[in-house]
PDB file of C-alpha atoms in Angstrom:
ATOM      1  CA  UNK A  24       2.487  -7.431 -12.674  1.00 41.00           C
ATOM      2  CA  UNK A  25       5.148  -4.761 -12.797  1.00 44.00           C
ATOM      3  CA  UNK A  26       6.220  -1.968 -10.327  1.00 45.00           C
ATOM      4  CA  UNK A  27       3.633   0.289 -11.540  1.00 45.00           C
ATOM      5  CA  UNK A  28       0.721  -2.099 -11.187  1.00 48.00           C
ATOM      6  CA  UNK A  29      -2.454  -0.461  -9.941  1.00 47.00           C
ATOM      7  CA  UNK A  30      -1.204   2.817  -9.103  1.00 47.00           C
ATOM      8  CA  UNK A  31      -2.664   6.070 -10.540  1.00 48.00           C
ATOM      9  CA  UNK A  32      -0.746   7.472 -13.222  1.00 45.00           C
ATOM     10  CA  UNK A  33       1.022  10.819 -13.206  1.00 44.00           C
ATOM     11  CA  UNK A  34       2.451  12.842 -15.966  1.00 42.00           C
ATOM     12  CA  UNK A  35       6.249  12.910 -16.390  1.00 42.00           C
ATOM     13  CA  UNK A  36       6.376  16.681 -15.989  1.00 39.00           C
ATOM     14  CA  UNK A  37       4.675  16.485 -12.595  1.00 41.00           C
ATOM     15  CA  UNK A  38       7.320  13.889 -11.467  1.00 41.00           C
ATOM     16  CA  UNK A  39      10.504  15.826 -12.492  1.00 40.00           C
ATOM     17  CA  UNK A  40      11.229  19.380 -11.468  1.00 43.00           C
ATOM     18  CA  UNK A  41      11.414  21.773 -14.295  1.00 43.00           C
ATOM     19  CA  UNK A  42      14.720  22.164 -16.019  1.00 44.00           C
ATOM     20  CA  UNK A  43      16.128  25.047 -18.180  1.00 46.00           C
ATOM     21  CA  UNK A  44      17.723  28.228 -18.112  1.00 45.00           C
ATOM     22  CA  UNK A  45      15.626  30.061 -15.489  1.00 45.00           C
ATOM     23  CA  UNK A  46      17.678  31.415 -12.385  1.00 46.00           C
ATOM     24  CA  UNK A  47      16.833  32.650  -8.932  1.00 48.00           C
ATOM     25  CA  UNK A  48      13.135  33.381  -8.994  1.00 47.00           C
ATOM     26  CA  UNK A  49      11.616  29.938 -10.344  1.00 47.00           C
ATOM     27  CA  UNK A  50       9.729  27.962  -7.871  1.00 46.00           C
ATOM     28  CA  UNK A  51       8.723  24.452  -8.416  1.00 49.00           C
ATOM     29  CA  UNK A  52       5.214  23.115  -7.439  1.00 56.00           C
ATOM     30  CA  UNK A  53       5.629  19.861  -5.408  1.00 60.00           C
ATOM     31  CA  UNK A  54       2.394  17.988  -4.929  1.00 54.00           C
ATOM     32  CA  UNK A  55       2.536  15.792  -1.638  1.00 61.00           C
ATOM     33  CA  UNK A  56      -0.095  13.714  -0.254  1.00 64.00           C
ATOM     34  CA  UNK A  57       0.129  12.764   3.366  1.00 73.00           C
ATOM     35  CA  UNK A  58      -1.969   9.941   4.752  1.00 72.00           C
ATOM     36  CA  UNK A  59      -1.424   8.801   8.396  1.00 75.00           C
ATOM     37  CA  UNK A  60      -3.049   5.890   9.906  1.00 76.00           C
ATOM     38  CA  UNK A  61      -2.098   4.169  13.232  1.00 73.00           C
ATOM     39  CA  UNK A  62      -1.790   0.335  13.099  1.00 72.00           C
ATOM     40  CA  UNK A  63      -1.085  -0.006  16.812  1.00 68.00           C
ATOM     41  CA  UNK A  64      -4.925  -0.399  17.773  1.00 70.00           C
ATOM     42  CA  UNK A  65      -5.025  -3.368  15.231  1.00 67.00           C
ATOM     43  CA  UNK A  66      -1.928  -4.913  16.408  1.00 64.00           C
ATOM     44  CA  UNK A  67      -3.534  -4.921  19.962  1.00 65.00           C
ATOM     45  CA  UNK A  68      -6.388  -6.855  18.795  1.00 61.00           C
ATOM     46  CA  UNK A  69      -4.059  -9.297  17.310  1.00 61.00           C
ATOM     47  CA  UNK A  70      -1.951  -9.234  20.380  1.00 62.00           C
ATOM     48  CA  UNK A  71       1.249  -8.845  18.368  1.00 67.00           C
ATOM     49  CA  UNK A  72       3.429  -6.094  17.295  1.00 77.00           C
ATOM     50  CA  UNK A  73       2.468  -4.964  13.637  1.00 81.00           C
ATOM     51  CA  UNK A  74       4.495  -3.028  11.091  1.00 84.00           C
ATOM     52  CA  UNK A  75       3.732  -2.052   7.256  1.00 88.00           C
ATOM     53  CA  UNK A  76       5.983  -4.177   5.081  1.00 91.00           C
ATOM     54  CA  UNK A  77       4.533  -3.519   1.735  1.00 93.00           C
ATOM     55  CA  UNK A  78       2.019  -1.051  -0.070  1.00 91.00           C
ATOM     56  CA  UNK A  79      -0.007  -0.894  -3.246  1.00 92.00           C
ATOM     57  CA  UNK A  80      -3.056   1.189  -4.380  1.00 89.00           C
ATOM     58  CA  UNK A  81      -6.398  -0.375  -5.554  1.00 86.00           C
ATOM     59  CA  UNK A  82      -9.490   1.667  -6.453  1.00 85.00           C
ATOM     60  CA  UNK A  83      -9.329   4.268  -3.710  1.00 87.00           C
ATOM     61  CA  UNK A  84      -7.911   1.864  -1.176  1.00 88.00           C
ATOM     62  CA  UNK A  85      -4.358   1.613   0.142  1.00 89.00           C
ATOM     63  CA  UNK A  86      -3.146  -2.077   0.445  1.00 91.00           C
ATOM     64  CA  UNK A  87      -0.864  -2.540   3.431  1.00 92.00           C
ATOM     65  CA  UNK A  88       0.871  -5.945   3.887  1.00 93.00           C
ATOM     66  CA  UNK A  89       2.126  -6.340   7.428  1.00 91.00           C
ATOM     67  CA  UNK A  90       4.601  -8.106   9.442  1.00 90.00           C
ATOM     68  CA  UNK A  91       1.934 -10.161  10.978  1.00 88.00           C
ATOM     69  CA  UNK A  92       0.665 -11.707   7.643  1.00 91.00           C
ATOM     70  CA  UNK A  93      -2.442  -9.457   7.397  1.00 90.00           C
ATOM     71  CA  UNK A  94      -3.608  -7.320   4.772  1.00 90.00           C
ATOM     72  CA  UNK A  95      -4.999  -3.894   6.099  1.00 90.00           C
ATOM     73  CA  UNK A  96      -7.300  -1.942   3.559  1.00 90.00           C
ATOM     74  CA  UNK A  97      -7.214   1.813   4.074  1.00 89.00           C
ATOM     75  CA  UNK A  98      -9.593   4.208   2.511  1.00 90.00           C
ATOM     76  CA  UNK A  99      -7.586   7.090   0.925  1.00 87.00           C
ATOM     77  CA  UNK A 100     -10.297   9.693   1.311  1.00 89.00           C
ATOM     78  CA  UNK A 101     -11.138   9.011   4.757  1.00 87.00           C
ATOM     79  CA  UNK A 102      -7.940   7.835   6.100  1.00 84.00           C
ATOM     80  CA  UNK A 103      -9.500   5.107   8.021  1.00 85.00           C
ATOM     81  CA  UNK A 104      -9.075   1.245   7.997  1.00 86.00           C
ATOM     82  CA  UNK A 105     -11.867  -0.542   6.185  1.00 86.00           C
ATOM     83  CA  UNK A 106     -10.757  -4.027   6.242  1.00 85.00           C
ATOM     84  CA  UNK A 107      -8.348  -6.248   8.043  1.00 85.00           C
ATOM     85  CA  UNK A 108      -7.673  -9.793   6.784  1.00 87.00           C
ATOM     86  CA  UNK A 109      -5.243 -12.476   8.163  1.00 87.00           C
ATOM     87  CA  UNK A 110      -4.074 -14.150   4.906  1.00 89.00           C
ATOM     88  CA  UNK A 111      -0.530 -15.518   5.784  1.00 93.00           C
ATOM     89  CA  UNK A 112       1.112 -17.072   8.914  1.00 92.00           C
ATOM     90  CA  UNK A 113       4.206 -15.035   8.596  1.00 93.00           C
ATOM     91  CA  UNK A 114       5.160 -11.515   7.468  1.00 93.00           C
ATOM     92  CA  UNK A 115       3.855 -10.471   3.974  1.00 95.00           C
ATOM     93  CA  UNK A 116       6.796  -9.500   1.564  1.00 95.00           C
ATOM     94  CA  UNK A 117       4.888  -7.750  -1.102  1.00 93.00           C
ATOM     95  CA  UNK A 118       1.321  -6.949  -2.232  1.00 94.00           C
ATOM     96  CA  UNK A 119       0.516  -6.289  -5.927  1.00 93.00           C
ATOM     97  CA  UNK A 120      -3.092  -4.956  -7.074  1.00 90.00           C
ATOM     98  CA  UNK A 121      -4.601  -6.074 -10.497  1.00 88.00           C
ATOM     99  CA  UNK A 122      -3.165  -3.874 -13.225  1.00 86.00           C
ATOM    100  CA  UNK A 123      -6.489  -4.081 -14.913  1.00 86.00           C
ATOM    101  CA  UNK A 124      -8.344  -2.274 -12.144  1.00 78.00           C
ATOM    102  CA  UNK A 125     -10.232  -5.368 -11.073  1.00 83.00           C
ATOM    103  CA  UNK A 126     -10.691  -5.719  -7.273  1.00 83.00           C
ATOM    104  CA  UNK A 127      -7.923  -8.563  -7.002  1.00 87.00           C
ATOM    105  CA  UNK A 128      -4.539  -8.574  -5.470  1.00 89.00           C
ATOM    106  CA  UNK A 129      -1.802 -11.011  -4.697  1.00 92.00           C
ATOM    107  CA  UNK A 130       0.432 -11.264  -1.910  1.00 94.00           C
ATOM    108  CA  UNK A 131       3.689 -13.165  -1.195  1.00 95.00           C
ATOM    109  CA  UNK A 132       4.948 -13.925   2.292  1.00 95.00           C
ATOM    110  CA  UNK A 133       7.761 -15.389   4.458  1.00 94.00           C
ATOM    111  CA  UNK A 134       5.486 -18.402   4.957  1.00 94.00           C
ATOM    112  CA  UNK A 135       6.691 -19.491   1.343  1.00 94.00           C
ATOM    113  CA  UNK A 136       3.123 -18.989  -0.062  1.00 92.00           C
ATOM    114  CA  UNK A 137       1.706 -16.807  -2.705  1.00 93.00           C
ATOM    115  CA  UNK A 138      -1.967 -15.973  -2.479  1.00 91.00           C
TER     116      UNK A 138
END
């Protein structure tokens, strides 16, 4: 599906700092989004250690593959976990959202399966 599947598009000028002959007083605007969600309480429910192993974006949700084989869906606006689904028996290597914007995603894991 490609490396940019499901991600919001940004303009090329926003991704690169301005170039040119301006010296000294030029300041570059830098857009940063910060989202912090603690996975520790979820790991406690599963009685395992949990770490994020892969990320992708799908329709206002951050899809987070984990080291215990689960998908955690995080609301970007509210910075809260909306869904926890155990889909694999081992760590998830990658998560890919549908490039067409449909509410589908695929995962690949160390249990040698793609779902």
